[in-house]
Coordinates of C-alpha atoms in Angstrom, one line a residue:
Chain A
A17 CA 9.8 12.1 8.6
Q18 CA 7.7 9.0 9.0
S19 CA 9.1 5.5 8.8
V20 CA 8.2 1.9 9.4
T21 CA 10.4 -1.0 10.4
Q22 CA 9.5 -4.6 10.0
P23 CA 12.5 -6.4 11.5
D24 CA 11.6 -9.8 10.3
I25 CA 12.1 -10.3 6.5
H26 CA 11.0 -13.9 6.5
I27 CA 9.0 -16.0 9.1
T28 CA 8.1 -19.7 8.9
V29 CA 5.3 -21.1 11.1
S30 CA 3.5 -24.4 11.2
E31 CA -0.1 -24.5 10.3
G32 CA -2.2 -24.2 13.4
A33 CA 0.6 -22.3 15.3
S34 CA 0.2 -18.8 16.5
L35 CA 1.7 -15.8 14.6
E36 CA 3.1 -12.5 15.5
L37 CA 4.5 -10.1 13.0
R38 CA 6.4 -7.1 14.3
C39 CA 6.0 -3.5 13.2
N40 CA 7.6 -0.4 14.7
Y41 CA 6.8 3.1 13.4
S42 CA 8.2 6.6 13.6
Y43 CA 5.8 9.4 13.3
G44 CA 5.8 12.9 14.7
A45 CA 2.1 13.2 15.5
T46 CA -0.8 10.8 16.1
P47 CA -0.2 7.9 13.7
Y48 CA -2.8 6.1 11.6
L49 CA -1.6 2.5 11.3
F50 CA -2.5 -0.2 8.8
W51 CA -1.6 -3.8 7.9
Y52 CA -1.9 -5.0 4.3
V53 CA -1.4 -8.5 2.8
Q54 CA -0.1 -9.2 -0.6
S55 CA -0.3 -12.7 -2.2
P56 CA 2.0 -13.5 -5.0
G57 CA 1.1 -11.6 -8.2
Q58 CA -1.7 -9.8 -6.4
G59 CA -2.5 -6.4 -5.1
L60 CA -2.5 -5.2 -1.5
Q61 CA -5.5 -6.2 0.6
L62 CA -6.3 -4.2 3.8
L63 CA -6.3 -6.4 6.8
L64 CA -7.0 -3.9 9.5
K65 CA -6.5 -0.3 10.5
Y66 CA -6.1 1.8 13.6
F67 CA -7.1 5.4 13.9
S68 CA -7.9 6.0 17.5
G69 CA -9.7 4.4 20.5
D70 CA -9.4 0.8 21.5
T71 CA -5.8 -0.2 21.0
L72 CA -6.6 -3.8 20.1
V73 CA -8.2 -3.8 16.6
Q74 CA -9.8 -6.7 14.8
G75 CA -9.4 -7.3 11.1
I76 CA -10.4 -9.7 8.5
K77 CA -9.3 -13.4 8.2
G78 CA -9.0 -13.6 12.0
F79 CA -6.1 -11.2 12.3
E80 CA -5.8 -8.6 15.1
A81 CA -3.2 -5.9 15.9
E82 CA -2.3 -4.0 19.1
F83 CA -1.2 -0.4 19.1
K84 CA 1.3 0.3 21.8
R85 CA 2.2 4.0 21.8
S86 CA 5.0 3.6 24.4
Q87 CA 6.8 1.1 22.2
S88 CA 5.8 2.7 18.9
S89 CA 4.6 -0.7 17.8
F90 CA 1.7 -2.1 15.9
N91 CA 2.2 -5.9 15.9
L92 CA 0.0 -8.2 13.9
R93 CA -1.2 -11.4 15.5
K94 CA -3.2 -14.5 14.6
P95 CA -3.9 -17.3 17.1
S96 CA -3.9 -20.1 14.5
V97 CA -2.4 -19.8 11.1
H98 CA -3.8 -21.5 8.0
W99 CA -1.8 -22.5 4.9
S100 CA -3.7 -19.9 2.9
D101 CA -2.1 -17.2 5.1
A102 CA 1.2 -17.6 3.3
A103 CA 1.9 -14.2 1.8
E104 CA 3.8 -11.0 2.3
Y105 CA 2.6 -8.7 5.0
F106 CA 3.1 -4.9 5.0
C107 CA 2.7 -2.5 7.9
A108 CA 2.1 1.1 7.0
V109 CA 1.8 4.4 8.8
G110 CA 0.0 7.6 7.7
G111 CA -1.2 10.7 9.4
D112 CA -3.7 13.5 9.3
T113 CA -2.2 16.3 7.3
G114 CA -5.4 18.0 6.2
T115 CA -6.4 16.9 2.8
A116 CA -3.0 15.4 1.9
S117 CA -2.1 11.9 3.0
K118 CA 0.3 9.2 2.1
L119 CA 1.2 5.9 3.4
T120 CA 4.8 4.9 4.3
F121 CA 5.3 1.2 4.1
G122 CA 7.7 -1.1 5.8
T123 CA 9.8 -3.5 3.8
G124 CA 7.4 -6.4 4.4
T125 CA 7.6 -9.8 6.1
R126 CA 7.2 -12.9 4.0
L127 CA 5.2 -15.6 5.8
Q128 CA 5.7 -19.2 5.0
V129 CA 3.4 -21.8 6.4
T130 CA 4.5 -25.4 6.7
L131 CA 2.0 -28.2 6.8
Chain B
D11 CA -11.9 -7.4 -4.9
S12 CA -11.2 -3.9 -3.6
G13 CA -13.3 -2.1 -6.3
V14 CA -10.3 -0.3 -7.7
T15 CA -9.5 -1.2 -11.3
Q16 CA -6.2 -0.8 -13.1
T17 CA -5.4 -1.3 -16.7
P18 CA -3.4 -2.7 -18.3
K19 CA -2.4 -5.6 -16.0
H20 CA 0.9 -6.1 -17.8
L21 CA 3.0 -3.8 -20.0
I22 CA 6.2 -4.5 -21.8
T23 CA 8.0 -1.7 -23.5
A24 CA 11.4 -0.5 -24.5
T25 CA 13.7 2.1 -23.0
G26 CA 12.9 5.6 -24.1
Q27 CA 9.3 4.9 -24.7
R28 CA 6.2 6.5 -23.0
V29 CA 3.3 4.6 -21.4
T30 CA 0.1 5.5 -19.7
L31 CA -1.4 3.6 -16.7
R32 CA -5.0 3.9 -15.9
C33 CA -6.9 3.7 -12.7
S34 CA -10.6 3.8 -11.8
P35 CA -11.2 4.4 -8.1
R36 CA -13.9 2.7 -6.0
S37 CA -17.4 4.1 -6.6
G38 CA -17.7 7.3 -4.4
D39 CA -14.0 7.7 -3.7
L40 CA -12.6 11.1 -4.5
S41 CA -9.0 10.6 -3.7
V42 CA -6.5 8.6 -5.8
Y43 CA -3.0 7.6 -4.9
W44 CA -0.2 6.1 -7.0
Y45 CA 2.5 3.9 -5.5
Q46 CA 5.5 2.1 -7.0
Q47 CA 6.7 -1.3 -5.8
S48 CA 10.2 -2.4 -6.8
L49 CA 12.6 -4.9 -5.4
D50 CA 15.2 -2.3 -4.4
Q51 CA 12.9 0.5 -3.3
G52 CA 10.0 -1.4 -1.8
L53 CA 6.6 0.3 -1.8
Q54 CA 6.9 4.1 -2.4
F55 CA 4.3 6.8 -2.6
L56 CA 4.4 8.7 -5.8
I57 CA 1.5 11.2 -5.9
Q58 CA -2.0 11.9 -4.6
Y59 CA -5.0 13.5 -6.3
Y60 CA -8.2 14.7 -4.6
N61 CA -11.2 15.5 -6.8
G62 CA -9.0 16.5 -9.7
E63 CA -6.4 18.4 -7.8
E64 CA -2.9 17.3 -6.8
R65 CA -2.7 17.1 -3.0
A66 CA 0.7 15.5 -2.2
K67 CA 3.8 14.5 -4.0
G68 CA 6.3 11.8 -3.0
N69 CA 9.3 10.3 -4.7
I70 CA 8.0 10.9 -8.2
L71 CA 10.5 11.5 -11.0
E72 CA 10.1 14.5 -13.3
R73 CA 9.7 12.0 -16.2
F74 CA 6.5 10.9 -14.5
S75 CA 3.2 12.8 -14.3
A76 CA -0.3 12.1 -13.3
Q77 CA -3.8 13.6 -13.5
Q78 CA -7.2 12.9 -12.3
F79 CA -10.1 13.5 -14.6
P80 CA -13.6 14.9 -13.9
D81 CA -15.0 11.4 -13.8
L82 CA -12.4 10.7 -11.1
H83 CA -10.3 8.2 -13.0
S84 CA -6.6 8.8 -13.0
E85 CA -3.7 8.2 -15.3
L86 CA -0.1 7.9 -14.6
N87 CA 2.2 8.9 -17.5
L88 CA 5.7 7.5 -17.5
S89 CA 8.1 8.9 -20.2
S90 CA 11.6 8.4 -21.3
L91 CA 11.5 5.0 -19.7
E92 CA 14.6 3.5 -18.2
L93 CA 15.3 -0.1 -17.2
G94 CA 15.0 0.9 -13.6
D95 CA 11.4 2.0 -14.0
S96 CA 10.4 -1.7 -14.3
A97 CA 8.2 -2.2 -11.3
L98 CA 4.6 -2.8 -10.1
Y99 CA 2.6 0.3 -10.1
F100 CA -0.4 0.4 -7.7
C101 CA -3.3 2.8 -7.6
A102 CA -5.3 3.2 -4.4
S103 CA -8.4 5.2 -3.5
S104 CA -10.1 6.5 -0.5
V105 CA -13.4 8.2 0.2
K106 CA -11.8 11.5 1.1
A107 CA -8.3 12.9 1.3
G108 CA -7.5 13.1 4.9
G109 CA -5.2 10.6 6.6
R110 CA -8.1 9.1 8.7
R111 CA -9.2 7.1 5.7
A112 CA -8.2 3.6 4.6
Q113 CA -6.7 3.3 1.2
Y114 CA -7.9 0.5 -1.0
F115 CA -5.5 -0.8 -3.6
G116 CA -6.0 -2.0 -7.1
P117 CA -4.4 -5.1 -8.5
G118 CA -1.5 -3.2 -10.0
T119 CA 0.1 -2.8 -13.4
R120 CA 3.3 -4.7 -13.9
L121 CA 5.7 -2.7 -16.1
L122 CA 8.7 -4.3 -17.7
V123 CA 11.1 -2.0 -19.6
L124 CA 13.5 -3.8 -21.9

């Protein structure tokens, strides 16, 4: 069974500081990995995705994530956080099962940004 | 704006009732997914349709059903509603059905069962 662990429920950073959100996954085959962001009362916006190839992937809004197979991790990073980044962040794993696919999400990390 | 639309945005109903949630995928997307987000269960996959056919089922209750129509929009039907069904229901779509596709989410329908 596939699963995702986001060990940090809540993180607070100062505006301008760097950010790293942790994500560990469990998946029996080659995983496809995603980060989504959810602002209060909003839907989920895709930040970035990893399917294969370069293990460092760039996303929108200045975010990047690094896939580390040996550590089963896909941590999200941003060098300088802006106040507008305050939101909840979800890591998700999926896989190639022919024409069927589903995403399994972590429990999310709520990011608070202090000015 | 992901291009996925969901209606209604909010729904308030009573226990025992039946509701229908509607989703229109992004233009060109053939696959539709339904997810439920609740405080106690988090984000959970319910069901996937591809070009009108059911492809995968997750933790979907028997009281819930879905379908995808020829114009590719999808409806999620929730019946005999219970208080615990109160949640945010998301629809997502992707171009094709395989896992190597990003899923784009709609804004969700917030269901409150009183």
